[in-house]
Short mmCIF file of C-alpha atoms in Angstrom, two decimals:
data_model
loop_
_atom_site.label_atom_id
_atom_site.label_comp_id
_atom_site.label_asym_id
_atom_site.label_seq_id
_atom_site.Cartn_x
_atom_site.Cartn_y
_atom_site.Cartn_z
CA UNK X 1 89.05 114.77 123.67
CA UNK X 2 92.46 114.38 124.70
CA UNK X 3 95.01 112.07 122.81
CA UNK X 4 95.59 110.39 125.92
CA UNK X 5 92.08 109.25 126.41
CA UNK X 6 91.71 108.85 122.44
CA UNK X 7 94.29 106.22 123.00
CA UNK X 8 92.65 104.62 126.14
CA UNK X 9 89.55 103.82 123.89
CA UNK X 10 91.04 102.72 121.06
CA UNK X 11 92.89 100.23 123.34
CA UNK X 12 89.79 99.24 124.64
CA UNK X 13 87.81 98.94 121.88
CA UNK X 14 90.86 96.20 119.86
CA UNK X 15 90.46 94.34 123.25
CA UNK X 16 86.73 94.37 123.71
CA UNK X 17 86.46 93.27 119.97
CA UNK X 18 89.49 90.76 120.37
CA UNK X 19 87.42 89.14 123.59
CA UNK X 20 84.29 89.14 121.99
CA UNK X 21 85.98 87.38 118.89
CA UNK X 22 86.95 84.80 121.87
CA UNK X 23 83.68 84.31 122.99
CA UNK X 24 82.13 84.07 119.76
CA UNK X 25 84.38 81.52 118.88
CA UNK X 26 84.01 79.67 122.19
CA UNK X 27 79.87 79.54 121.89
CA UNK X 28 80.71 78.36 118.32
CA UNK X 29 82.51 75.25 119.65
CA UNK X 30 86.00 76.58 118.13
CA UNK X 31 89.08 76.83 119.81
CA UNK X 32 90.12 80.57 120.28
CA UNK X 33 93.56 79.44 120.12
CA UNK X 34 93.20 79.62 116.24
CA UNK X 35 92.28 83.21 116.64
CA UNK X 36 95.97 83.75 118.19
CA UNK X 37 97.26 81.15 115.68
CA UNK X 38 95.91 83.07 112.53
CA UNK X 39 96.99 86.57 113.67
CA UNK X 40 100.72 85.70 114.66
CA UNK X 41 101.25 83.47 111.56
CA UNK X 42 99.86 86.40 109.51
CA UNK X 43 101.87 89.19 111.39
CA UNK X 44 105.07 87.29 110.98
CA UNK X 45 104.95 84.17 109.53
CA UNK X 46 105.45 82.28 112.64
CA UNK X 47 103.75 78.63 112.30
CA UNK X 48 102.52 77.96 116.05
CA UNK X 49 101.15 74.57 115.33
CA UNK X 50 104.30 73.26 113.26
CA UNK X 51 106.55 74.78 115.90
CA UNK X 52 108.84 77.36 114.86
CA UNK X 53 108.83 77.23 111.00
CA UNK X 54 108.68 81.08 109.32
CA UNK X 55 107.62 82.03 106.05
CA UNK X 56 108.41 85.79 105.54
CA UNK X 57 105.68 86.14 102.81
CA UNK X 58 103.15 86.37 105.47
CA UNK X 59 105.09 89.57 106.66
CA UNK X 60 105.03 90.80 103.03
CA UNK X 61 101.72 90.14 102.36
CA UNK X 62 100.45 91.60 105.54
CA UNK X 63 102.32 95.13 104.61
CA UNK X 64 100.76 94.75 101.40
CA UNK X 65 97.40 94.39 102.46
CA UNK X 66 97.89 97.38 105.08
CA UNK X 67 99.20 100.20 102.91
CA UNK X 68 96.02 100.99 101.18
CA UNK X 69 94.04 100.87 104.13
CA UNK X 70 96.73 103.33 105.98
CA UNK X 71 96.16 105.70 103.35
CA UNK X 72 92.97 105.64 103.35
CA UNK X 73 92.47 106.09 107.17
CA UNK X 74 94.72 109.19 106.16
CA UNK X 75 92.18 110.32 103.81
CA UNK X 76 89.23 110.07 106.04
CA UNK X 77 91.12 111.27 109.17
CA UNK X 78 92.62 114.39 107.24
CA UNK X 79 89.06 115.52 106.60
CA UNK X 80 87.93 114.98 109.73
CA UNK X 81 90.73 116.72 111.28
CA UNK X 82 89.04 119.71 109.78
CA UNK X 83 85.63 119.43 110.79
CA UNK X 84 84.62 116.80 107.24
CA UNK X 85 83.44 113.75 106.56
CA UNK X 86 85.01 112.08 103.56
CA UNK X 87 83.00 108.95 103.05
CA UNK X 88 84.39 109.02 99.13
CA UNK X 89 87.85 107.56 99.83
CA UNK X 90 86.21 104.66 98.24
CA UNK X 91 85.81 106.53 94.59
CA UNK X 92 88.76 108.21 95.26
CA UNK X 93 90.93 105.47 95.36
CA UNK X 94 89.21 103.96 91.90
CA UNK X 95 89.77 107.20 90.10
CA UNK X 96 93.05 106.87 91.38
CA UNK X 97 93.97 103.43 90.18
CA UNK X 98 92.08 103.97 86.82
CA UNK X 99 94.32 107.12 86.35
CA UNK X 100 97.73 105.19 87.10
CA UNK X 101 97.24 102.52 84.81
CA UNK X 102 96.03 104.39 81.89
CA UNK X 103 98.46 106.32 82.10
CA UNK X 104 100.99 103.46 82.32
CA UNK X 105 99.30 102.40 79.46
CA UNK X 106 99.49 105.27 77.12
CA UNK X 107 102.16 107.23 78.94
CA UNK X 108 106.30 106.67 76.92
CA UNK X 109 108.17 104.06 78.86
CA UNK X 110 111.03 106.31 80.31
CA UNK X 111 112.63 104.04 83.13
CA UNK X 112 111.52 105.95 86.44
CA UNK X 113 109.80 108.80 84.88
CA UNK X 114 107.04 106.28 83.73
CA UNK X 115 106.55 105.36 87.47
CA UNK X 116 106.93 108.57 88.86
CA UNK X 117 103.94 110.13 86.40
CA UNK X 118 101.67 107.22 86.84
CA UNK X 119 102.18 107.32 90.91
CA UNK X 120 101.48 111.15 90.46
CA UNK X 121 98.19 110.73 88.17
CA UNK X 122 96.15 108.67 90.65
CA UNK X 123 97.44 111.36 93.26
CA UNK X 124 95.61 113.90 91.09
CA UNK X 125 92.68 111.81 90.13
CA UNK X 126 92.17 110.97 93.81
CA UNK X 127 92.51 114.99 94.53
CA UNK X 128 90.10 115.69 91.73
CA UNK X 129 87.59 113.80 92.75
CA UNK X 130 87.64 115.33 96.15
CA UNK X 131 87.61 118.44 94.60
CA UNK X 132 83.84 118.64 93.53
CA UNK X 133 82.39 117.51 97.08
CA UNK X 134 84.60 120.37 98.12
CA UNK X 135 83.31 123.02 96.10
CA UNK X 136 79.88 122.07 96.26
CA UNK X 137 80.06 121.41 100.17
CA UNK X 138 81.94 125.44 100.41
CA UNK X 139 79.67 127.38 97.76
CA UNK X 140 76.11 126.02 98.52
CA UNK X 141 76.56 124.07 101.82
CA UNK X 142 75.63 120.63 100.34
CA UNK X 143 76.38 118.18 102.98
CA UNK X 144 79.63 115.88 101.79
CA UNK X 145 78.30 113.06 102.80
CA UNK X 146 75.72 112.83 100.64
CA UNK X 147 77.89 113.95 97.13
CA UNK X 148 80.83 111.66 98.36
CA UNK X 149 78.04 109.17 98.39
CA UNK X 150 77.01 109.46 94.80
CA UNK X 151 80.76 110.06 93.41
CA UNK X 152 81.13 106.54 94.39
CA UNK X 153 79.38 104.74 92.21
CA UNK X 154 80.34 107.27 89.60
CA UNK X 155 83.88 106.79 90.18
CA UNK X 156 83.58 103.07 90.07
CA UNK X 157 81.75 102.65 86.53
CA UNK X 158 83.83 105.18 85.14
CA UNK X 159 86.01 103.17 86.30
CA UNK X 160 85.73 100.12 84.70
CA UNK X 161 84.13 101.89 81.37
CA UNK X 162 88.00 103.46 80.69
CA UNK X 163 89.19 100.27 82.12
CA UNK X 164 87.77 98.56 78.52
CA UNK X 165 88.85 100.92 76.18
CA UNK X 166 92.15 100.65 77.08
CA UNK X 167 94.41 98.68 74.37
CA UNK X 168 94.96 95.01 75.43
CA UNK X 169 91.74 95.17 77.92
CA UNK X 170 88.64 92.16 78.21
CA UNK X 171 85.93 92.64 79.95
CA UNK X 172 87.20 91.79 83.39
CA UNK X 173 90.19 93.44 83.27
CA UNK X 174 93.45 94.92 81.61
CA UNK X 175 96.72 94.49 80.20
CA UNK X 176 99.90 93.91 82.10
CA UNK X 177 100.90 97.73 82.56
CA UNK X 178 104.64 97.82 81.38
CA UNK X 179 107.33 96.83 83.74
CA UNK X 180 108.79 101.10 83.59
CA UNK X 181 105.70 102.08 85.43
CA UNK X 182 105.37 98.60 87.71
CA UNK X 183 105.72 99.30 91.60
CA UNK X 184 106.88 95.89 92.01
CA UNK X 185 110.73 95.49 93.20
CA UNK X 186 112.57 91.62 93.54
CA UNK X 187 114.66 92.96 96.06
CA UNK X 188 111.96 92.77 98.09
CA UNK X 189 110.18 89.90 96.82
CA UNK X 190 113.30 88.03 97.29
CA UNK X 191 113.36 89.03 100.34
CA UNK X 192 109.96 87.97 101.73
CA UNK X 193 109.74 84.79 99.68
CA UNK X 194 108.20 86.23 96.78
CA UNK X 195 105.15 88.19 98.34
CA UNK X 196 103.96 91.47 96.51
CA UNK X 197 105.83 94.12 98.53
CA UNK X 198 106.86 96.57 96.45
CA UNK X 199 107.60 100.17 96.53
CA UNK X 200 104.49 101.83 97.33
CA UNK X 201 105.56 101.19 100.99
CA UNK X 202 108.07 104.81 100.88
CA UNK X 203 105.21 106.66 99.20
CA UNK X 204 102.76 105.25 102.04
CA UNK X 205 105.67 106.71 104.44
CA UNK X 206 106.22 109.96 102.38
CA UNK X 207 102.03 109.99 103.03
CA UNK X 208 102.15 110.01 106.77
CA UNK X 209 104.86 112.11 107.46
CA UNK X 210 102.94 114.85 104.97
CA UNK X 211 99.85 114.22 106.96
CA UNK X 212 101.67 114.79 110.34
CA UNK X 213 103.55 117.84 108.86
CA UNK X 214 100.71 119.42 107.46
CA UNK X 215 98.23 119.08 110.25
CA UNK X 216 100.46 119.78 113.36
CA UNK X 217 103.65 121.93 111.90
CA UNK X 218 101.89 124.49 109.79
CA UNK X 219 100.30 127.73 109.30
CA UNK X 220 98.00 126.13 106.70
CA UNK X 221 97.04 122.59 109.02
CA UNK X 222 96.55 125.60 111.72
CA UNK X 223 93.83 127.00 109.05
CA UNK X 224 92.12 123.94 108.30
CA UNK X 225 92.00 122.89 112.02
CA UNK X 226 90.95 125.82 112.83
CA UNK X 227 88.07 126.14 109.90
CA UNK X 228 87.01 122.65 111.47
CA UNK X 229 86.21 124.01 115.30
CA UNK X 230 84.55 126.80 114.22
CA UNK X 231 83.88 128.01 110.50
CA UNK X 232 83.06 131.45 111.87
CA UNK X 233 85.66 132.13 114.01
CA UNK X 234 87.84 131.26 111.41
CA UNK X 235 86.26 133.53 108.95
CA UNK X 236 86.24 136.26 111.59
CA UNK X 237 90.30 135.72 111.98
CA UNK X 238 90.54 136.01 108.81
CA UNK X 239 91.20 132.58 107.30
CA UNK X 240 89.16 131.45 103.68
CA UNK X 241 87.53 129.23 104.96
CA UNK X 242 85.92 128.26 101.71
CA UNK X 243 89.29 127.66 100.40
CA UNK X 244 90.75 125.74 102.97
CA UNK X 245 87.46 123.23 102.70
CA UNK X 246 88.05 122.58 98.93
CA UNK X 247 92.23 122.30 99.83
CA UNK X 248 91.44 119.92 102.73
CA UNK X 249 88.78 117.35 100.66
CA UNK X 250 91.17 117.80 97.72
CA UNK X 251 94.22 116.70 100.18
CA UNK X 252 92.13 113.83 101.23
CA UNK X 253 91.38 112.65 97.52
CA UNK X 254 95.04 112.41 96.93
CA UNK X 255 95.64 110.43 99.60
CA UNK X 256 93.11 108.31 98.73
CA UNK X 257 94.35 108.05 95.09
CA UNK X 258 97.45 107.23 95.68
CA UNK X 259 96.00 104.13 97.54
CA UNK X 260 94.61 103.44 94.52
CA UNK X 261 97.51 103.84 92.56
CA UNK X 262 99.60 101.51 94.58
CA UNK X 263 97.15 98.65 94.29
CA UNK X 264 97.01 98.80 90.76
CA UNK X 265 100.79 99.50 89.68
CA UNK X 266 102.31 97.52 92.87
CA UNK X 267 99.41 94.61 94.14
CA UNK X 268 98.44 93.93 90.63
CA UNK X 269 100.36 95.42 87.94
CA UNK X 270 96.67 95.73 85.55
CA UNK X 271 93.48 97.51 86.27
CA UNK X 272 90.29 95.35 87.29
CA UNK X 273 87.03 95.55 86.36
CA UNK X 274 84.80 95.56 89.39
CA UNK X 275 81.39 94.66 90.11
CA UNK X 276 81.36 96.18 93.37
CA UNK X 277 83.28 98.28 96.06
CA UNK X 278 86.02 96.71 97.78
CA UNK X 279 85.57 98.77 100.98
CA UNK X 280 89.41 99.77 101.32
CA UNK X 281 87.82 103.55 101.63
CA UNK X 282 85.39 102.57 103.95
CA UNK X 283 87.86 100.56 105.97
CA UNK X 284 89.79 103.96 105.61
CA UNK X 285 86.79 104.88 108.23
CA UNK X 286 87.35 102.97 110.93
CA UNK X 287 91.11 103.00 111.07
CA UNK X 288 90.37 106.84 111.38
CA UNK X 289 88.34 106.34 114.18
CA UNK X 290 90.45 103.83 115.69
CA UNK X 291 93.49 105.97 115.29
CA UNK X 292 92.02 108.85 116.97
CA UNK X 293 92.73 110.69 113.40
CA UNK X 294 96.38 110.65 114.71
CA UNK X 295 99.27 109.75 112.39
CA UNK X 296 100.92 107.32 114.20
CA UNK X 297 97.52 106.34 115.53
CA UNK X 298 96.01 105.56 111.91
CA UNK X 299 99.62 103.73 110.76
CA UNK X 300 98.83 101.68 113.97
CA UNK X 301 95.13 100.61 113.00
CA UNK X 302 96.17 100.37 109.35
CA UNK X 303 98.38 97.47 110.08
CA UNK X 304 96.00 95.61 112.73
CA UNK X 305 92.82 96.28 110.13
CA UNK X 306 95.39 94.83 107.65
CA UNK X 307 96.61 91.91 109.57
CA UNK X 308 92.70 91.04 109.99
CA UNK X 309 92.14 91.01 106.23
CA UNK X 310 95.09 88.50 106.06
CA UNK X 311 94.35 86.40 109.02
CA UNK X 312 90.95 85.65 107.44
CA UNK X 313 92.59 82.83 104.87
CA UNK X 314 94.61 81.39 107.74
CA UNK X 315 91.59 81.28 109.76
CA UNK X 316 89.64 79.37 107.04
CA UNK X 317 92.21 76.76 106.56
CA UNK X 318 91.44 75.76 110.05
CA UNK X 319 87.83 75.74 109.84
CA UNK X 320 87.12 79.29 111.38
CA UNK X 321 84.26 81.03 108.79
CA UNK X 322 85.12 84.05 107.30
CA UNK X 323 82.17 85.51 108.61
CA UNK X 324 83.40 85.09 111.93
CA UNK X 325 86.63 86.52 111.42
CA UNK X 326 84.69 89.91 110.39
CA UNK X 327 83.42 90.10 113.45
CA UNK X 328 86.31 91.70 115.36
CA UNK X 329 86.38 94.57 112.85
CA UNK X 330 83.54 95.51 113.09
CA UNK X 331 83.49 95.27 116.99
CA UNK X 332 85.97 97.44 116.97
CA UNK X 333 84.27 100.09 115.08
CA UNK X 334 81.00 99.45 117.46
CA UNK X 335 83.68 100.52 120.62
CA UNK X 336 85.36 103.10 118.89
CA UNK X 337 82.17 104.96 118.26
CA UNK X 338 80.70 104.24 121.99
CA UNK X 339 83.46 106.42 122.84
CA UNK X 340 81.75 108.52 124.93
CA UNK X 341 79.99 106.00 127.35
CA UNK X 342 83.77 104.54 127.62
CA UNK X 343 84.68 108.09 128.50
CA UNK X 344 81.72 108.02 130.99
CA UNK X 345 82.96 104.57 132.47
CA UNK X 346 86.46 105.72 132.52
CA UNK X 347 85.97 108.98 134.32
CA UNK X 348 83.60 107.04 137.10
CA UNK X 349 86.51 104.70 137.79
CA UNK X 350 88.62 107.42 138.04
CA UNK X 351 86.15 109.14 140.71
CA UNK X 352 85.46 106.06 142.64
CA UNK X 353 89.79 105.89 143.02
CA UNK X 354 90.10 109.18 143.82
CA UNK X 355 87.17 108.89 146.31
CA UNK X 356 88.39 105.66 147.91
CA UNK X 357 92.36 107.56 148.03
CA UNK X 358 90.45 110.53 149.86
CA UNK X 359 88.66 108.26 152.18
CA UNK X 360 91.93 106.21 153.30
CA UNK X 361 93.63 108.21 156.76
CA UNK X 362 96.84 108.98 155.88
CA UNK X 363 98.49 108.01 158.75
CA UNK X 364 97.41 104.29 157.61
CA UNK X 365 99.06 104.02 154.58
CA UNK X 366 101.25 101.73 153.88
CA UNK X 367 104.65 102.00 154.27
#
């Protein structure tokens, strides 16, 4: 598919699941004008109904919210760029955050260093636990689905189980992590009104300007686009093609972990202790999709998917159910993967215009 018409769907799939959000809300007896309300206030703080006021820790906390997600729409979309299926950015990004803060725990508080080495172990976590659905999936063929699956849950009560033992730790969660390896910045809570923006933001722009370098300006994106298309042909050119499988789910783990590393040493600044996902991998899904697995693309869904999660609050406060305000993600996901009947629909109106411009004399034109 061509980026061109990638984009055309995705365009029509936010406004198919925006108006069905509207008519939702209008068989519900709300006023969609709330919708609108709740997604500019949480975009940029603009109050519509007290006219004009701004609070510029709705922009904060809407960049907040978005950064995980945009790296983990990285994750999934850098495996499916190369012909995978990384359903795991879920576990990934746990591994990930366990790594960073027990290592921020345990690790010598050297002022930067500490940060630096925490940031970097939930990059590794997140690339190690990509690395076994890789090997598996290039040595006996196991489908990656079904391991990423299962590494999940595994991830997730390891997890909390080195989450515990961890000095300082309850049950439900852990210590303050010391303020050498926090992500957290006041020059930018100062600066949106004390939000949680912090400084994970130019490591989630370091991300997708390695994604878009790796995948469209090098020899080795050629190789793992290319072991995508067609596993044979690549083998016949040449390529390791089992190699470049493990390399490209191990790529996508790291992405992933660093996700997890910003939540826990920039959102949160301690580890939790979760009873159950908290779908920012499986979000990571459908701003692939959405994005057409494009880098600017993904950033783009990231921050809509993102601006939904912190519209949902607004929306409550004014009596819209948070139920409700799910809806439009996952509408979006419904269009996004009807792609090809929108293709279908697409390329009839294109026929029927081309048909009707053939019909029309020439001569009659307008003028």
């Amino acid at each position: 598919m061509k980026n061109k018409d990638a984009l055309k769907i995705s365009l029509l799939a936010i406004l198919f699941g925006v108006l069905l959000r509207v008519v939702i809300l209008l068989l519900t007896g709300r006023d969609p004008f709330y919708l609108f309300y709740g997604l500019v206030r949480g975009a940029s703080g603009l109050d519509l109904i007290k006219g004009g006021s701004i609070n510029p820790r709705y922009i904060g906390e809407f960049i907040v919210a978005s950064m995980p997600i945009i790296l983990t729409g990285l994750s999934v979309a850098f495996a499916y760029r190369t012909g995978l299926f990384n359903i795991g950015a879920e576990g990934q990004l746990m591994v990930g955050a366990c790594a960073s803060i027990a290592t921020a725990v345990l690790f010598p508080q050297i002022p930067v260093v500490h940060m630096l080495v925490s940031v970097l172990a939930g990059i590794l976590a997140g690339a190690a636990w990509g690395f076994l659905p890789g090997i598996l999936k290039s040595k006996f063929n196991l489908h990656e689905v079904v391991i990423c699956i299962m590494m999940n849950y595994i991830g997730m009560y390891l997890a909390n189980y080195v989450y515990v033992q961890l000095p300082g730790s309850d049950t439900s969660r852990t210590a303050l992590i010391p303020e050498s390896a926090s992500l957290s910045n006041s020059f930018f809570e100062s600066l949106t009104n004390h939000s949680r923006l912090n400084l994970g933001i130019f490591f989630v722009i370091l991300a997708v300007l390695a994604y878009w370098f790796i995948i469209e300006k090098t020899s080795f994106g050629y190789g793992l686009r290319a072991t995508g298309f067609n596993k044979e042909g690549a083998r016949y050119a040449g390529m390791k093609v089992e190699r470049n499988i493990v390399y490209s789910m191990m790529i996508a783990g790291a992405m992933a972990g660093l996700a997890g590393a910003i939540i826990s040493l920039g959102t949160f600044n301690y580890g939790r202790v979760l009873s159950s996902f908290e779908n920012y991998g499986f979000d990571g899904i459908a701003v692939a999709l959405t994005g057409a697995c494009n880098a600017i693309g993904v950033v783009l869904a990231g921050l809509l998917f993102g601006l939904l999660k912190v519209a949902q609050p607004i929306l409550q406060s004014v009596g819209i159910p948070k139920e409700i305000g799910e809806i439009i993600s996952a509408a979006i996901v419904l269009f996004v993967a009807m792609q090809y009947g929108i293709r279908i629909i697409l390329d009839k109106l294109s026929k029927l215009r081309h048909k009707k411009d053939a019909k029309e004399p020439k001569g009659e034109k307008s003028v």
